[in-house]
PDB file of C-alpha atoms in Angstrom:
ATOM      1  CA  UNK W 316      53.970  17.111 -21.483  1.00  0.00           C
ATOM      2  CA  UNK W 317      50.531  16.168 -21.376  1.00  0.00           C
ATOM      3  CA  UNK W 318      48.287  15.186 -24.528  1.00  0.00           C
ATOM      4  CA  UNK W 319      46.343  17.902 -25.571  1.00  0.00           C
ATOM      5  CA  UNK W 320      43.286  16.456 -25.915  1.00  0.00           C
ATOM      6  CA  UNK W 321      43.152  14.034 -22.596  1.00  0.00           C
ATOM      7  CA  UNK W 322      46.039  12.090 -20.240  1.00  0.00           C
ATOM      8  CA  UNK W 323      43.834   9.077 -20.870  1.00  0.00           C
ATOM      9  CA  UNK W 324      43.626   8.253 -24.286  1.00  0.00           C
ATOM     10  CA  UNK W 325      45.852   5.059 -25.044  1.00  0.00           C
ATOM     11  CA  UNK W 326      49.486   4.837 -25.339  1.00  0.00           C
ATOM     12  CA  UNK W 327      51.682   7.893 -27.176  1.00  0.00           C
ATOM     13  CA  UNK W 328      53.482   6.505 -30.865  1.00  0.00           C
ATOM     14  CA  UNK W 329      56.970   7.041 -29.629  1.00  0.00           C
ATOM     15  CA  UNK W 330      58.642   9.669 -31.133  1.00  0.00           C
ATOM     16  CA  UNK W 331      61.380   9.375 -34.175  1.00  0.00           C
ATOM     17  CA  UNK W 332      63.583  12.186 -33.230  1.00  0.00           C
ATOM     18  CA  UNK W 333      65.398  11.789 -36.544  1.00  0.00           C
ATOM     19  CA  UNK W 334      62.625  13.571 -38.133  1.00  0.00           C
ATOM     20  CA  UNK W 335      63.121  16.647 -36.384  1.00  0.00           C
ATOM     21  CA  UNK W 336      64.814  19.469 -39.029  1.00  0.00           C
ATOM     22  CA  UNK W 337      68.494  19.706 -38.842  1.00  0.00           C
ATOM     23  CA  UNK W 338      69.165  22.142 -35.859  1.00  0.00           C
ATOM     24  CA  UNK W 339      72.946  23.084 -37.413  1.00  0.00           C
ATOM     25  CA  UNK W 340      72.105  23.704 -40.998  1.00  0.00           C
ATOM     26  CA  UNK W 341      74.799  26.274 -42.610  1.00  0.00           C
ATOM     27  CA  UNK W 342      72.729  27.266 -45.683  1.00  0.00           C
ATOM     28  CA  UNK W 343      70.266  28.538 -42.728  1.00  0.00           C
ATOM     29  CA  UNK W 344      73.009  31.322 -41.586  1.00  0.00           C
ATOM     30  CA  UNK W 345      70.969  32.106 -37.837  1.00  0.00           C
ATOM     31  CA  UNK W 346      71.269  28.617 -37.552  1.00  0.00           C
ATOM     32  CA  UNK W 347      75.198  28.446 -36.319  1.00  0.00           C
ATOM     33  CA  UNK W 348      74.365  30.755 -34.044  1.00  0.00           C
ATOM     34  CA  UNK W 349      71.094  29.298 -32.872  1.00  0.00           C
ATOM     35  CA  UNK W 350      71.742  25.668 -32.745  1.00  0.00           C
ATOM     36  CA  UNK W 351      72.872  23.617 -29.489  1.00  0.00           C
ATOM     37  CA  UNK W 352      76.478  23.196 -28.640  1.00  0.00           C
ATOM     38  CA  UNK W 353      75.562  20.371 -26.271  1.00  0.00           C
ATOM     39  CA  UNK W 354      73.301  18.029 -25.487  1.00  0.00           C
ATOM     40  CA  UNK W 355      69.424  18.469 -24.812  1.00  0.00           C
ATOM     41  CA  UNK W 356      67.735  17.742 -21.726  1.00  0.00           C
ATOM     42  CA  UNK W 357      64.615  16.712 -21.058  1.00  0.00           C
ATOM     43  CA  UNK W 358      63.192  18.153 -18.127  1.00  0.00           C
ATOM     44  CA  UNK W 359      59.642  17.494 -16.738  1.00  0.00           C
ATOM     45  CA  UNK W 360      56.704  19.957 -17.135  1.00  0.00           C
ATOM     46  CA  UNK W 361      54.954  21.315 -13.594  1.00  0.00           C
ATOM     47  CA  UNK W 362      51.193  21.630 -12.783  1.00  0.00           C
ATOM     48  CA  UNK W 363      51.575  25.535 -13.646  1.00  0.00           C
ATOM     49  CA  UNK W 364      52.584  24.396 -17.552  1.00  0.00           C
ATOM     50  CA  UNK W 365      50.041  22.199 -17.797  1.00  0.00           C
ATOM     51  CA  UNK W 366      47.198  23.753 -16.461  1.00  0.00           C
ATOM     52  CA  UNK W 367      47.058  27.240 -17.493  1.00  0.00           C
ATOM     53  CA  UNK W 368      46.640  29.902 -18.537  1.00  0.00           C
ATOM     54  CA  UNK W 369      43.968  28.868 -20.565  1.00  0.00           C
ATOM     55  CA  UNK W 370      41.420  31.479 -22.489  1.00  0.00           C
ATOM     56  CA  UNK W 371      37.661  31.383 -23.033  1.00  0.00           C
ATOM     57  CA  UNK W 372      35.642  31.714 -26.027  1.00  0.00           C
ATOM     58  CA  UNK W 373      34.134  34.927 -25.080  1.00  0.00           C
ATOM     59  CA  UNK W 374      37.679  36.132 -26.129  1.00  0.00           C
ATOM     60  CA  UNK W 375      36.910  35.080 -29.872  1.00  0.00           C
ATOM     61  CA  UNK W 376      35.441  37.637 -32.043  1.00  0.00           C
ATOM     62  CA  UNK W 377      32.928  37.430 -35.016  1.00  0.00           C
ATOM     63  CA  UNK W 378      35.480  38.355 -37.224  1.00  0.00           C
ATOM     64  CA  UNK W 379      39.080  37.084 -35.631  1.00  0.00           C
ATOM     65  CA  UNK W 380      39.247  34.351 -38.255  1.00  0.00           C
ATOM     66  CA  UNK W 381      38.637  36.976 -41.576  1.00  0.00           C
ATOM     67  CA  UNK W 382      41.741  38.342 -41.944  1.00  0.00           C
ATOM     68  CA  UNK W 383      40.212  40.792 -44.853  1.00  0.00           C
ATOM     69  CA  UNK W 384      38.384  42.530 -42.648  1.00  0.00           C
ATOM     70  CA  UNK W 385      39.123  42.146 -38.705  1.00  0.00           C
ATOM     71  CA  UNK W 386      41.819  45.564 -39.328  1.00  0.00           C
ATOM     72  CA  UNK W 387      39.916  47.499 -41.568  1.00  0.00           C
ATOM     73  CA  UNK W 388      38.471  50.293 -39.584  1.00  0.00           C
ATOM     74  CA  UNK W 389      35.557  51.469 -42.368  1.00  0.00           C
ATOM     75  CA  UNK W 390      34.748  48.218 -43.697  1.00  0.00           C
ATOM     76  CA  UNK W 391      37.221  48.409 -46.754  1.00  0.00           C
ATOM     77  CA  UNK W 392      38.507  44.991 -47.629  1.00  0.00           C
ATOM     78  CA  UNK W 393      41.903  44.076 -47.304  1.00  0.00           C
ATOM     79  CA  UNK W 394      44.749  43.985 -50.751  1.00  0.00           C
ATOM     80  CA  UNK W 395      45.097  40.931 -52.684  1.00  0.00           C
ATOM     81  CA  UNK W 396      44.112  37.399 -53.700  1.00  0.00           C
ATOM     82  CA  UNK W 397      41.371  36.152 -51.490  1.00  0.00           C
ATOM     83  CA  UNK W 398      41.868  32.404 -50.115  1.00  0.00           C
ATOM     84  CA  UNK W 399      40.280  30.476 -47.981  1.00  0.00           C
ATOM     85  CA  UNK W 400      42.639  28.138 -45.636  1.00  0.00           C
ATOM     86  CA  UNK W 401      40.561  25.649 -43.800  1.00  0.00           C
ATOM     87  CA  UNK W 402      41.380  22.272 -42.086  1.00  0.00           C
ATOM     88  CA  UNK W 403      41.098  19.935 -38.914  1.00  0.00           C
ATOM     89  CA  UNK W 404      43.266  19.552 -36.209  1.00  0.00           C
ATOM     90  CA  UNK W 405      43.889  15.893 -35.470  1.00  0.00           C
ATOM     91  CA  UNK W 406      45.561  13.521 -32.855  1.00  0.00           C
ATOM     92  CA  UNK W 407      47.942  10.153 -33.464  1.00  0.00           C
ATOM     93  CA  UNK W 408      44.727   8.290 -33.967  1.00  0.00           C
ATOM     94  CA  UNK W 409      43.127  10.842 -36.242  1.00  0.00           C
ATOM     95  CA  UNK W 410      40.780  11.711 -33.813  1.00  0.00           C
ATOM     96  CA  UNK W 411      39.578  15.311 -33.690  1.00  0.00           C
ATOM     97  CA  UNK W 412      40.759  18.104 -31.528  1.00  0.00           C
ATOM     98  CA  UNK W 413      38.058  20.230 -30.254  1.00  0.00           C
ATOM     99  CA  UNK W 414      38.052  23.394 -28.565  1.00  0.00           C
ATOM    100  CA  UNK W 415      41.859  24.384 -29.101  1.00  0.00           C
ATOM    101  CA  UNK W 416      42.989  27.613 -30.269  1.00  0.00           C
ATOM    102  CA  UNK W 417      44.593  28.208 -33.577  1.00  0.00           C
ATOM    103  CA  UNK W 418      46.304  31.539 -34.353  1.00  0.00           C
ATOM    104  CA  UNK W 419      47.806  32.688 -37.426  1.00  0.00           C
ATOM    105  CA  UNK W 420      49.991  35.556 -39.278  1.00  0.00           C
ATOM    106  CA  UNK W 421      51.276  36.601 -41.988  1.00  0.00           C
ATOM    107  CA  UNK W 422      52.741  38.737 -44.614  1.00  0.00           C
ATOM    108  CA  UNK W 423      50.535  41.018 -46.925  1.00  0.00           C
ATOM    109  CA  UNK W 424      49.884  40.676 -50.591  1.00  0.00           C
ATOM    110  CA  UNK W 425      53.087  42.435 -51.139  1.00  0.00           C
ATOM    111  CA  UNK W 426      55.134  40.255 -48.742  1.00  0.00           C
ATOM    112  CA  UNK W 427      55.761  42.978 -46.122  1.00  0.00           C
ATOM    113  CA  UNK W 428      54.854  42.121 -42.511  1.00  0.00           C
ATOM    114  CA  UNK W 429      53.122  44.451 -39.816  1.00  0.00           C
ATOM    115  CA  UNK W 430      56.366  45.010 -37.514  1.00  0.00           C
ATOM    116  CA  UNK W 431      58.387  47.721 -36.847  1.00  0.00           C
ATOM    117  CA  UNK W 432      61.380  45.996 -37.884  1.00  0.00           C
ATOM    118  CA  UNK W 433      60.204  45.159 -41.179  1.00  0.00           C
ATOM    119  CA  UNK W 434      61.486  47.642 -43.584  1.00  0.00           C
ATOM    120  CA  UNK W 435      61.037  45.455 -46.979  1.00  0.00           C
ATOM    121  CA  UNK W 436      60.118  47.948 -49.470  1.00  0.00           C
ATOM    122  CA  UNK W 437      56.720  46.755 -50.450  1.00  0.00           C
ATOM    123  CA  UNK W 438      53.903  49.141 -48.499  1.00  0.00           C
ATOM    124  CA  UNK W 439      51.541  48.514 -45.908  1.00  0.00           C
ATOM    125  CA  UNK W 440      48.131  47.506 -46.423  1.00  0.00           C
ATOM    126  CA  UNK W 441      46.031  49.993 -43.928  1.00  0.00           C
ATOM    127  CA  UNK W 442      43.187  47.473 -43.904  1.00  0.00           C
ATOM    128  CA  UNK W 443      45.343  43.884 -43.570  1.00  0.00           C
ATOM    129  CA  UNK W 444      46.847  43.544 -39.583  1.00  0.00           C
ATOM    130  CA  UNK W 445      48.134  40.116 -40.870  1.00  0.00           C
ATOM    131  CA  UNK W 446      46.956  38.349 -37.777  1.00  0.00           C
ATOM    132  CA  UNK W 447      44.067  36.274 -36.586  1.00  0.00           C
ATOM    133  CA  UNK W 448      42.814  33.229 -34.290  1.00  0.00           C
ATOM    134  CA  UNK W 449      39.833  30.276 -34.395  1.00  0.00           C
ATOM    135  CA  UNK W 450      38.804  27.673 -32.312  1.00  0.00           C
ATOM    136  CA  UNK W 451      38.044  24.431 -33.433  1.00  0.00           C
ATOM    137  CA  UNK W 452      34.344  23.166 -33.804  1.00  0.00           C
ATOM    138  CA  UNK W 453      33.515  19.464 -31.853  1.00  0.00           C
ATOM    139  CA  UNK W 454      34.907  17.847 -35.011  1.00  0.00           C
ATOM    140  CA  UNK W 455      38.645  19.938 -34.782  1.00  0.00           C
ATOM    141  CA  UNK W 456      37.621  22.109 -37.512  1.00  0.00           C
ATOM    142  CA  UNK W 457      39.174  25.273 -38.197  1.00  0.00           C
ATOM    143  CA  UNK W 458      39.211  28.152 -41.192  1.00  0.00           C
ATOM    144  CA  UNK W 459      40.336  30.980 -42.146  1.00  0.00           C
ATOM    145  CA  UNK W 460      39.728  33.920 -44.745  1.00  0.00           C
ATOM    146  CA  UNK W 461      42.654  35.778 -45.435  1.00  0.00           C
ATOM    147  CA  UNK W 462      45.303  36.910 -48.806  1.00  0.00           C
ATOM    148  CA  UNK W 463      47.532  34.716 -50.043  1.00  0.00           C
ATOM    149  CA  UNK W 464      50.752  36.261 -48.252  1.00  0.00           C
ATOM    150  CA  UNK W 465      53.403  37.245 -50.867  1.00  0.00           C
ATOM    151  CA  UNK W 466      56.874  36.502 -51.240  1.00  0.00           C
ATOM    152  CA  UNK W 467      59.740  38.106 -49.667  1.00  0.00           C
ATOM    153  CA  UNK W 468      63.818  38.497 -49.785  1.00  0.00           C
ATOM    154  CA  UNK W 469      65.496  37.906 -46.658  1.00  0.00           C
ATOM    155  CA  UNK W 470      69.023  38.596 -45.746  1.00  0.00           C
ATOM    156  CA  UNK W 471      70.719  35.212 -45.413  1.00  0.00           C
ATOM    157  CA  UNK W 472      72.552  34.528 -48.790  1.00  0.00           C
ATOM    158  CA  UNK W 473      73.244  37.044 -51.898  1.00  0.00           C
ATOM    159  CA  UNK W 474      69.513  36.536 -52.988  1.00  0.00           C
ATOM    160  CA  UNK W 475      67.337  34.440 -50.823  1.00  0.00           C
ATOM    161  CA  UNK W 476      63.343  34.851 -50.830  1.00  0.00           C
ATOM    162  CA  UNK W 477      61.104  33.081 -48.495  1.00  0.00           C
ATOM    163  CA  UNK W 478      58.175  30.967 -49.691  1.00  0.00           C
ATOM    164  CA  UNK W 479      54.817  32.408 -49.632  1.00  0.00           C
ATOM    165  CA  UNK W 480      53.750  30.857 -46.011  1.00  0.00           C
ATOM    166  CA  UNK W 481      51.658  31.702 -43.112  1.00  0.00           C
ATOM    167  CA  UNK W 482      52.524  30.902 -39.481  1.00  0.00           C
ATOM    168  CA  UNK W 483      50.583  28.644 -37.361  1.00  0.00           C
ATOM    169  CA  UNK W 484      50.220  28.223 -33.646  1.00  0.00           C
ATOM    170  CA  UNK W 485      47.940  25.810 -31.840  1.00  0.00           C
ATOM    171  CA  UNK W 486      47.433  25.515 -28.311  1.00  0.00           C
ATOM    172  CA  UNK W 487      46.348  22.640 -25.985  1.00  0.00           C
ATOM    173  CA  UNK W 488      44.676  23.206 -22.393  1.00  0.00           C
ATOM    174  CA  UNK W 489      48.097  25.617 -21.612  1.00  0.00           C
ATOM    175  CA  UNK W 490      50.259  27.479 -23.107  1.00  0.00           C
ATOM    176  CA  UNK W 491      53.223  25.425 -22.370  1.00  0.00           C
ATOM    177  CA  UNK W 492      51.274  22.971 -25.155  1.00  0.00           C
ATOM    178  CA  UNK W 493      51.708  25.845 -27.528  1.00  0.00           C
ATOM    179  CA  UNK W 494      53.208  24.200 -30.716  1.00  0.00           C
ATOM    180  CA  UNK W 495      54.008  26.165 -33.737  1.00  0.00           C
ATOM    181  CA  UNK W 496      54.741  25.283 -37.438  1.00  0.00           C
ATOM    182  CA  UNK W 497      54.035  27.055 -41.437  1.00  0.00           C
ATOM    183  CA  UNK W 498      52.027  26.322 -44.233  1.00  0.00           C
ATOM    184  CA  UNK W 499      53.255  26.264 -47.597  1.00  0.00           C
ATOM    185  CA  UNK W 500      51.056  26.736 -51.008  1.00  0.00           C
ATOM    186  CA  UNK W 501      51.105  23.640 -53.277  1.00  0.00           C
ATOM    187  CA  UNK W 502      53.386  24.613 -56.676  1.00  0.00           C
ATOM    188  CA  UNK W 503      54.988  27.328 -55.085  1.00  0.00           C
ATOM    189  CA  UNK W 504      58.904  26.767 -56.701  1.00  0.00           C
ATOM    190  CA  UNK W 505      60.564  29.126 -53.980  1.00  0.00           C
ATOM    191  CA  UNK W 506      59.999  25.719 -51.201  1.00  0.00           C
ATOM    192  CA  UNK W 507      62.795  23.756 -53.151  1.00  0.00           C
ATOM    193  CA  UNK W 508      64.881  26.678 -52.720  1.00  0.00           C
ATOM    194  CA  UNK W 509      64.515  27.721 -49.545  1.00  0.00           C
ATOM    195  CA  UNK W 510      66.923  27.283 -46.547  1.00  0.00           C
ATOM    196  CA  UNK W 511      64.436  27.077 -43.988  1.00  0.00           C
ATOM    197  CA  UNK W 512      62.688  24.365 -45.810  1.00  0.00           C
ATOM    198  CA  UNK W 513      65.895  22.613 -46.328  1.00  0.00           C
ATOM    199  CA  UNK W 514      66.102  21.685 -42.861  1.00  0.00           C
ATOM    200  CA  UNK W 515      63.720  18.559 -43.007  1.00  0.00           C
ATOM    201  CA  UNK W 516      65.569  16.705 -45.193  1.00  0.00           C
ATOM    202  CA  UNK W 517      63.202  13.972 -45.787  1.00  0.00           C
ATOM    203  CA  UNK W 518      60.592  15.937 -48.445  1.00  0.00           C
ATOM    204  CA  UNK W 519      57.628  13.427 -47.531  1.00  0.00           C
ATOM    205  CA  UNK W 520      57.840  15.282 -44.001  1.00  0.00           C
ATOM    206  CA  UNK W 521      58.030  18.654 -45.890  1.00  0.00           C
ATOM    207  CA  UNK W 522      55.254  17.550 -48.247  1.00  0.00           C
ATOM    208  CA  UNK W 523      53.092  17.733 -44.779  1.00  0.00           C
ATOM    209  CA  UNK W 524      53.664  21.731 -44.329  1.00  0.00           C
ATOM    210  CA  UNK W 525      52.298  21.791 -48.000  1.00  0.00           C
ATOM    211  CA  UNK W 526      48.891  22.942 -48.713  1.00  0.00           C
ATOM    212  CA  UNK W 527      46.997  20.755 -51.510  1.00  0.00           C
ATOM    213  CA  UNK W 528      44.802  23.609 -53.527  1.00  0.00           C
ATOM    214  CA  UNK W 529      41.096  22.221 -53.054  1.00  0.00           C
ATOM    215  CA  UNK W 530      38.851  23.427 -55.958  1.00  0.00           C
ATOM    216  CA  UNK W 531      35.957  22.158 -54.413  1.00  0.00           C
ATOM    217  CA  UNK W 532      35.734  23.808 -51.719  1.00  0.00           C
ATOM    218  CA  UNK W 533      36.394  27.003 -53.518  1.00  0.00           C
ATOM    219  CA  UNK W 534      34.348  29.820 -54.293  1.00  0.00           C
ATOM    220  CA  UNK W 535      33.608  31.111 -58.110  1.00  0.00           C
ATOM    221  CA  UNK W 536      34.776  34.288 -58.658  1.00  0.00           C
ATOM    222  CA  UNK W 537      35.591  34.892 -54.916  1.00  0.00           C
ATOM    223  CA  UNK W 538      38.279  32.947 -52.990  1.00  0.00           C
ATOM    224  CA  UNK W 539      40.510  30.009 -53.773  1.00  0.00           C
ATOM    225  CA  UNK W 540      40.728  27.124 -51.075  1.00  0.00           C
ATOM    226  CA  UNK W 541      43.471  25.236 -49.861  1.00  0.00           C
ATOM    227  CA  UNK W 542      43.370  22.407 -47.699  1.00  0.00           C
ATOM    228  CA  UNK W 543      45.984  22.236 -44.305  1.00  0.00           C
ATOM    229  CA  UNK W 544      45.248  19.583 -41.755  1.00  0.00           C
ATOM    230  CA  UNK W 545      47.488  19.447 -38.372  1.00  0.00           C
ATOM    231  CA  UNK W 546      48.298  16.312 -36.911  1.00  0.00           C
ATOM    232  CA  UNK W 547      49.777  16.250 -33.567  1.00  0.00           C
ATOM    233  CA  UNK W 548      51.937  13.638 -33.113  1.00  0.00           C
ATOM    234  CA  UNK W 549      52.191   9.868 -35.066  1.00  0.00           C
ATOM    235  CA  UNK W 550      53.287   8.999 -38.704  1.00  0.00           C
ATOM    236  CA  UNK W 551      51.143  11.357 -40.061  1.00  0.00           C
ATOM    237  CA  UNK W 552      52.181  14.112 -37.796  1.00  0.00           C
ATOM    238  CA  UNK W 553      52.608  18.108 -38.899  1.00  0.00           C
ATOM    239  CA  UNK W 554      55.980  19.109 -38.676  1.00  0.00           C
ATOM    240  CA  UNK W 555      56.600  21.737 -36.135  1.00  0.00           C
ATOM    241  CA  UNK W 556      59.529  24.547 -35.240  1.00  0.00           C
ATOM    242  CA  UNK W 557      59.641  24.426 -31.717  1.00  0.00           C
ATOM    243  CA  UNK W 558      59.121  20.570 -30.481  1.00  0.00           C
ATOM    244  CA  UNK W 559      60.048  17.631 -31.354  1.00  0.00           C
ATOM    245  CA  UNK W 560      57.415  15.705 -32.900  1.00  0.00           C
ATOM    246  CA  UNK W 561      54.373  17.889 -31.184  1.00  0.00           C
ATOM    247  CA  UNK W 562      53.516  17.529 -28.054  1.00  0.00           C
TER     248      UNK W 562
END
């Protein structure tokens, strides 16, 4: 797979495949189903996956990345605690990503999803869609204004609740670059108890899903920030569901 920035920026960190989260983790019950039996193989990407589709920026709207608003059909502000989730998107090197798509979603205020399988009891915001997307600036900025996303049970052991968290998905020049990973709040106790979380056993690597509250870039009496860069690949690197060790 192809860097997502350029092919020709100096040599890849190899990757550490030990830091990839426990595939077979019984505590995680989908996971005995879901895990390999056998070994992986690696098999090469073609000039389809690496070259498209691709999207333009006319497909961006004024108000993809403002989660409080972009459902509400009358203007009428989405349920809950406003927050403001920023960051930069980052290679090995720390060198910025520009111009790559980030998507998000999420869970409401009350911790109920959009989706017609969801059927937690807590009700639907009619003005939060829990969904939106950015690009990032020349200097791989991104942000977002959303809710903080609430808590929710899940149906894996007698009384499991996931971690307030919102999804992320970032995209290089393809979608076969798509990579996709969650961010945590800092303090939130659930992440120590969490299944899902317990699959990357080393917590320095979990620490990196963690978002750091950042007063300073706060608001007063508006919106609470918190702080999430994504690092593609290297030491430093973002932890992510569906590759090893990014791209």
């Amino acid at each position: 797979m192809t860097d997502p920035v350029t092919k020709d920026q100096g040599p890849l960190i190899p990757r550490n495949r030990e830091m990839h989260p426990e595939p077979y983790y019984p505590d995680y019950k989908t996971s005995i189903t879901r895990s390999p039996r056998q070994a992986l193989l690696s098999m090469e990407s073609g000039l389809s996956e690496e070259t498209g589709p691709t999207f333009g920026h006319a497909m961006i709207g004024a108000l993809d990345n403002n989660l409080i608003l972009n459902w509400s059909k009358d203007g009428t502000p989405a349920i809950g605690e406003r927050i403001l989730v920023y960051g930069r998107v980052l290679d090995e090197n720390a060198r910025a990503v520009p111009n790559t798509l980030v998507e998000i979603w999420q869970a409401n205020a009350g911790g109920r999803y959009r989706h017609k399988k969801d059927s937690y009891l807590a009700p639907l915001d009619p003005n939060f869609g829990g969904c939106g997307r950015t690009l990032t600036d020349a200097e791989g900025r991104y942000q977002f204004l959303t809710i903080r996303p609430g808590a929710y049970p899940w149906p894996n052991r007698g009384n499991d609740w996931r971690p307030m968290h919102i999804h992320f998905s970032v995209y290089g020049h393809s979608f076969g670059q798509r990579l996709i990973t969650q961010l945590y709040f800092e303090g939130d106790p659930l992440i120590a108890r969490c299944p899902i979380a317990a699959t990357i056993r080393n917590r320095s690597q979990l620490d990196t899903l963690v978002a750091p509250l950042d007063l300073n870039n706060s608001r007063p009496h508006d919106f609470l920030a918190y702080k999430f860069d994504i690092v593609l690949r290297g030491r430093r690197q973002t932890m992510f569901e569906n590759k090893l060790e990014g791209m």
